[in-house]
Short mmCIF file of C-alpha atoms in Angstrom, two decimals:
data_model
loop_
_atom_site.label_atom_id
_atom_site.label_comp_id
_atom_site.label_asym_id
_atom_site.label_seq_id
_atom_site.Cartn_x
_atom_site.Cartn_y
_atom_site.Cartn_z
CA UNK A 1428 12.71 9.52 -4.39
CA UNK A 1429 13.58 5.86 -5.07
CA UNK A 1430 11.97 4.55 -8.23
CA UNK A 1431 10.68 1.00 -8.41
CA UNK A 1432 10.51 -0.21 -12.02
CA UNK A 1433 8.17 -3.21 -12.12
CA UNK A 1434 7.88 -5.61 -15.02
CA UNK A 1435 6.02 -6.88 -16.85
CA UNK A 1436 2.90 -4.72 -16.55
CA UNK A 1437 0.79 -7.61 -17.74
CA UNK A 1438 1.56 -11.33 -17.52
CA UNK A 1439 -0.69 -13.86 -19.23
CA UNK A 1440 -0.11 -17.30 -17.88
CA UNK A 1441 -1.67 -20.73 -17.61
CA UNK A 1442 -2.62 -22.66 -14.47
CA UNK A 1443 0.39 -24.64 -13.28
CA UNK A 1444 2.91 -22.26 -14.84
CA UNK A 1445 5.88 -20.87 -12.94
CA UNK A 1446 5.74 -17.07 -13.12
CA UNK A 1447 8.12 -14.37 -12.03
CA UNK A 1448 7.49 -10.67 -11.52
CA UNK A 1449 10.41 -8.29 -11.07
CA UNK A 1450 11.06 -4.90 -9.48
CA UNK A 1451 14.27 -2.96 -10.03
CA UNK A 1452 15.18 -0.34 -7.52
CA UNK A 1453 16.82 2.96 -8.76
CA UNK A 1454 19.19 2.91 -5.75
CA UNK A 1455 20.18 0.59 -2.92
CA UNK A 1456 17.22 -0.58 -0.80
CA UNK A 1457 18.89 -3.51 0.89
CA UNK A 1458 16.16 -5.99 1.71
CA UNK A 1459 13.52 -3.37 2.51
CA UNK A 1460 11.20 -4.74 -0.12
CA UNK A 1461 7.67 -6.06 0.17
CA UNK A 1462 5.28 -7.70 -2.27
CA UNK A 1463 1.53 -7.30 -2.21
CA UNK A 1464 -1.36 -9.07 -3.97
CA UNK A 1465 -4.49 -7.11 -4.79
CA UNK A 1466 -7.76 -8.60 -6.10
CA UNK A 1467 -10.49 -6.44 -7.62
CA UNK A 1468 -12.30 -4.37 -5.04
CA UNK A 1469 -10.01 -5.52 -2.23
CA UNK A 1470 -7.15 -3.96 -0.36
CA UNK A 1471 -3.62 -5.09 -0.97
CA UNK A 1472 -2.47 -8.17 0.94
CA UNK A 1473 1.10 -8.54 2.14
CA UNK A 1474 2.74 -11.57 0.63
CA UNK A 1475 6.50 -11.07 1.12
CA UNK A 1476 8.50 -8.85 3.43
CA UNK A 1477 12.27 -8.39 3.82
CA UNK A 1478 12.56 -9.34 0.16
CA UNK A 1479 12.42 -13.09 0.85
CA UNK A 1480 10.19 -13.78 3.90
CA UNK A 1481 6.76 -15.24 3.45
CA UNK A 1482 4.04 -13.29 5.32
CA UNK A 1483 1.72 -15.16 7.61
CA UNK A 1484 -0.80 -17.40 5.83
CA UNK A 1485 0.77 -17.07 2.38
CA UNK A 1486 1.05 -20.36 0.47
CA UNK A 1487 4.48 -21.80 0.04
CA UNK A 1488 4.24 -21.63 -3.73
CA UNK A 1489 5.04 -17.89 -3.40
CA UNK A 1490 8.68 -16.86 -2.89
CA UNK A 1491 10.78 -13.76 -3.05
CA UNK A 1492 14.36 -13.33 -4.11
CA UNK A 1493 16.97 -10.68 -4.71
CA UNK A 1494 19.77 -10.34 -7.24
CA UNK A 1495 21.53 -7.03 -6.77
CA UNK A 1496 18.97 -4.27 -7.31
CA UNK A 1497 16.50 -6.66 -8.88
CA UNK A 1498 13.80 -8.18 -6.66
CA UNK A 1499 11.52 -10.98 -7.85
CA UNK A 1500 8.28 -12.55 -6.77
CA UNK A 1501 7.89 -16.10 -8.06
CA UNK A 1502 4.80 -18.36 -8.00
CA UNK A 1503 5.98 -21.90 -8.55
CA UNK A 1504 2.74 -23.36 -9.86
CA UNK A 1505 -0.01 -20.93 -10.68
CA UNK A 1506 -3.45 -21.49 -9.23
CA UNK A 1507 -6.69 -19.79 -10.22
CA UNK A 1508 -6.86 -17.88 -6.93
CA UNK A 1509 -3.49 -16.22 -7.71
CA UNK A 1510 -4.99 -14.17 -10.58
CA UNK A 1511 -4.59 -10.66 -9.26
CA UNK A 1512 -2.50 -7.49 -9.40
CA UNK A 1513 0.87 -7.56 -7.71
CA UNK A 1514 2.90 -4.64 -6.40
CA UNK A 1515 6.29 -4.14 -4.90
CA UNK A 1516 7.06 -1.55 -2.21
CA UNK A 1517 10.38 -0.21 -0.98
CA UNK A 1518 10.64 1.04 2.58
CA UNK A 1519 14.35 1.78 2.72
CA UNK A 1520 14.00 5.50 2.31
CA UNK A 1521 11.14 7.93 2.74
CA UNK A 1522 8.92 8.26 0.86
CA UNK A 1523 8.04 4.65 0.60
CA UNK A 1524 7.44 3.99 -3.10
CA UNK A 1525 5.41 1.34 -4.94
CA UNK A 1526 5.99 -0.32 -8.33
CA UNK A 1527 3.39 0.38 -10.96
CA UNK A 1528 1.94 -3.13 -10.70
CA UNK A 1529 1.66 -6.37 -12.63
CA UNK A 1530 -1.66 -7.77 -13.78
CA UNK A 1531 -1.50 -11.56 -13.70
CA UNK A 1532 -4.18 -13.04 -15.94
CA UNK A 1533 -5.13 -16.31 -17.52
CA UNK A 1534 -3.80 -16.97 -20.96
CA UNK B 352 -8.40 -9.87 15.92
CA UNK B 353 -6.83 -6.94 14.17
CA UNK B 354 -9.28 -4.83 12.16
CA UNK B 355 -9.05 -1.44 10.46
CA UNK B 356 -11.94 0.45 8.87
CA UNK B 357 -11.99 3.72 7.03
CA UNK B 358 -14.99 5.97 6.90
CA UNK B 359 -15.40 9.14 4.94
CA UNK B 360 -17.38 11.01 2.32
CA UNK B 361 -17.82 9.47 -1.06
CA UNK B 362 -17.91 12.78 -2.83
CA UNK B 363 -15.92 15.96 -2.24
CA UNK B 364 -16.04 19.09 -4.26
CA UNK B 365 -12.81 20.55 -5.73
CA UNK B 366 -10.98 22.95 -3.47
CA UNK B 367 -12.71 21.46 -0.44
CA UNK B 368 -11.18 19.43 2.46
CA UNK B 369 -11.17 15.67 2.66
CA UNK B 370 -11.58 14.04 6.04
CA UNK B 371 -11.30 10.31 6.59
CA UNK B 372 -11.31 8.34 9.84
CA UNK B 373 -9.60 5.05 10.38
CA UNK B 374 -10.97 3.08 13.35
CA UNK B 375 -8.86 0.22 14.57
CA UNK B 376 -9.32 -2.75 16.93
CA UNK B 377 -7.22 -5.53 18.19
CA UNK B 378 -4.09 -3.49 18.81
CA UNK B 379 -3.05 -0.18 20.36
CA UNK B 380 -2.18 2.98 18.41
CA UNK B 381 0.45 3.67 21.02
CA UNK B 382 2.35 0.58 19.93
CA UNK B 383 2.16 0.83 16.16
CA UNK B 384 2.76 3.39 13.40
CA UNK B 385 -0.29 3.95 11.19
CA UNK B 386 0.16 4.55 7.51
CA UNK B 387 -2.09 6.24 4.94
CA UNK B 388 -1.91 5.19 1.25
CA UNK B 389 -4.04 6.07 -1.67
CA UNK B 390 -4.65 4.43 -5.04
CA UNK B 391 -5.52 6.68 -7.94
CA UNK B 392 -6.05 5.96 -11.66
CA UNK B 393 -3.31 8.40 -12.50
CA UNK B 394 -0.48 7.41 -10.09
CA UNK B 395 -1.35 4.02 -8.72
CA UNK B 396 -0.45 3.32 -5.16
CA UNK B 397 1.07 6.31 -3.29
CA UNK B 398 2.30 6.43 0.27
CA UNK B 399 0.91 9.59 1.91
CA UNK B 400 2.31 9.63 5.38
CA UNK B 401 2.21 8.08 8.79
CA UNK B 402 1.74 8.82 12.47
CA UNK B 403 4.20 7.18 14.84
CA UNK B 404 3.27 5.32 17.94
CA UNK B 405 4.49 8.35 19.91
CA UNK B 406 2.23 10.69 17.88
CA UNK B 407 4.73 12.44 15.62
CA UNK B 408 4.05 12.50 11.90
CA UNK B 409 5.88 12.24 8.55
CA UNK B 410 4.45 13.13 5.23
CA UNK B 411 5.21 12.50 1.58
CA UNK B 412 6.42 15.84 0.22
CA UNK B 413 4.27 15.20 -2.81
CA UNK B 414 1.33 16.39 -0.77
CA UNK B 415 3.25 19.37 0.57
CA UNK B 416 1.27 21.23 3.17
CA UNK B 417 -2.14 19.90 2.11
CA UNK B 418 -2.03 16.84 4.36
CA UNK B 419 -2.50 16.38 8.03
CA UNK B 420 -2.57 13.13 9.99
CA UNK B 421 -3.71 12.96 13.64
CA UNK B 422 -5.24 10.51 16.07
CA UNK B 423 -7.36 10.02 19.15
CA UNK B 424 -5.91 7.03 21.02
CA UNK B 425 -8.88 6.96 23.45
CA UNK B 426 -11.18 6.24 20.49
CA UNK B 427 -8.69 4.08 18.59
CA UNK B 428 -8.95 6.37 15.66
CA UNK B 429 -6.54 7.95 13.14
CA UNK B 430 -7.52 10.85 11.00
CA UNK B 431 -6.51 12.03 7.56
CA UNK B 432 -7.28 15.57 6.41
CA UNK B 433 -6.24 16.91 3.06
CA UNK B 434 -7.27 20.30 1.76
CA UNK B 435 -7.41 22.00 -1.63
CA UNK B 436 -8.69 18.80 -3.33
CA UNK B 437 -8.35 18.41 -7.09
CA UNK B 438 -10.04 15.99 -9.44
CA UNK B 439 -6.70 14.09 -9.58
CA UNK B 440 -7.19 13.22 -5.90
CA UNK B 441 -10.06 10.90 -6.88
CA UNK B 442 -9.26 7.34 -5.68
CA UNK B 443 -9.32 4.87 -2.90
CA UNK B 444 -7.81 5.87 0.45
CA UNK B 445 -6.42 3.19 2.77
CA UNK B 446 -5.05 3.10 6.26
CA UNK B 447 -2.62 0.36 7.08
CA UNK B 448 -0.66 -0.77 10.14
CA UNK B 449 3.00 -0.02 10.49
CA UNK B 450 4.52 -3.01 8.71
CA UNK B 451 1.83 -3.11 6.03
CA UNK B 452 0.47 -6.37 7.47
CA UNK B 453 -3.05 -5.15 8.02
CA UNK B 454 -5.06 -2.76 5.82
CA UNK B 455 -8.52 -1.26 5.99
CA UNK B 456 -11.00 -2.08 3.21
CA UNK B 457 -10.47 1.43 1.77
CA UNK B 458 -12.83 4.28 1.08
CA UNK B 459 -13.56 5.53 -2.41
CA UNK B 460 -13.38 9.30 -2.74
CA UNK B 461 -14.54 11.08 -5.81
CA UNK B 462 -13.58 14.74 -6.23
CA UNK B 463 -16.12 16.37 -8.49
CA UNK B 464 -18.46 19.37 -8.60
#
C-alpha cells in the first residue's frame, strides 16, 4: 500500500499566519492527491483535488502544490474558521490511503 | 441538492455483524461510485471499499472477507455489512460519493459487550 506521511501532526498558529501542511507519498501518485478539512463532530470536507485544484466553494486563501513526492496545502492568511484537522488522501492506487492528519490550532 | 445519510446501530456486540445503510438523494447510484470510509481512534481514516456505478465492488484487503457492499438503486440506498466485529472496529463510518465531494454525516458505531 502507498504510505502518506503527513507533517506536522500539530500546528499552532496565529490568525493571519501563512501555514503549510505537507504529505509525502511513499511512491509515485502523480496528481492523485486530495486535501480534506474536518471540524469536530463533522464529516471531512473536500478542499483540494488533483493536488492543486480548489474544490467548489473553498476560499481562495487555500492552495495546493506539489514538489516531487511532496504535496502541500497552504493557507495564505489564517482565519478562525480554518481551525480544524486536515488530511491528505491518495487515490492513485488501491487502496486509497489517508495521511494521519494535522491538527491546526490557535497559538 | 446532493445529500447522503448513514443509518445504523450505535452499539454492536463483538463477533456480531454491522449493517449500515447510506441513503442518497440528488443523484443516481447508476452514475456514481459510492465509497465507504471509517475513522477509528487506532487507525484514523481508512478507505474500506466502493461499489461502482455498474454494481461491481472493490474492497480494501485490510478487511479481507469480513466486508460486503451492496445497493438497491430503486431505493437510492447503499449497504455496508461487516462481520466478526472487534472492539477495534469502534469508530465513525461514512459513505461518500465517488470523487469524495459529498459525504454523509457519519454514524458512530461502538463495538462492546
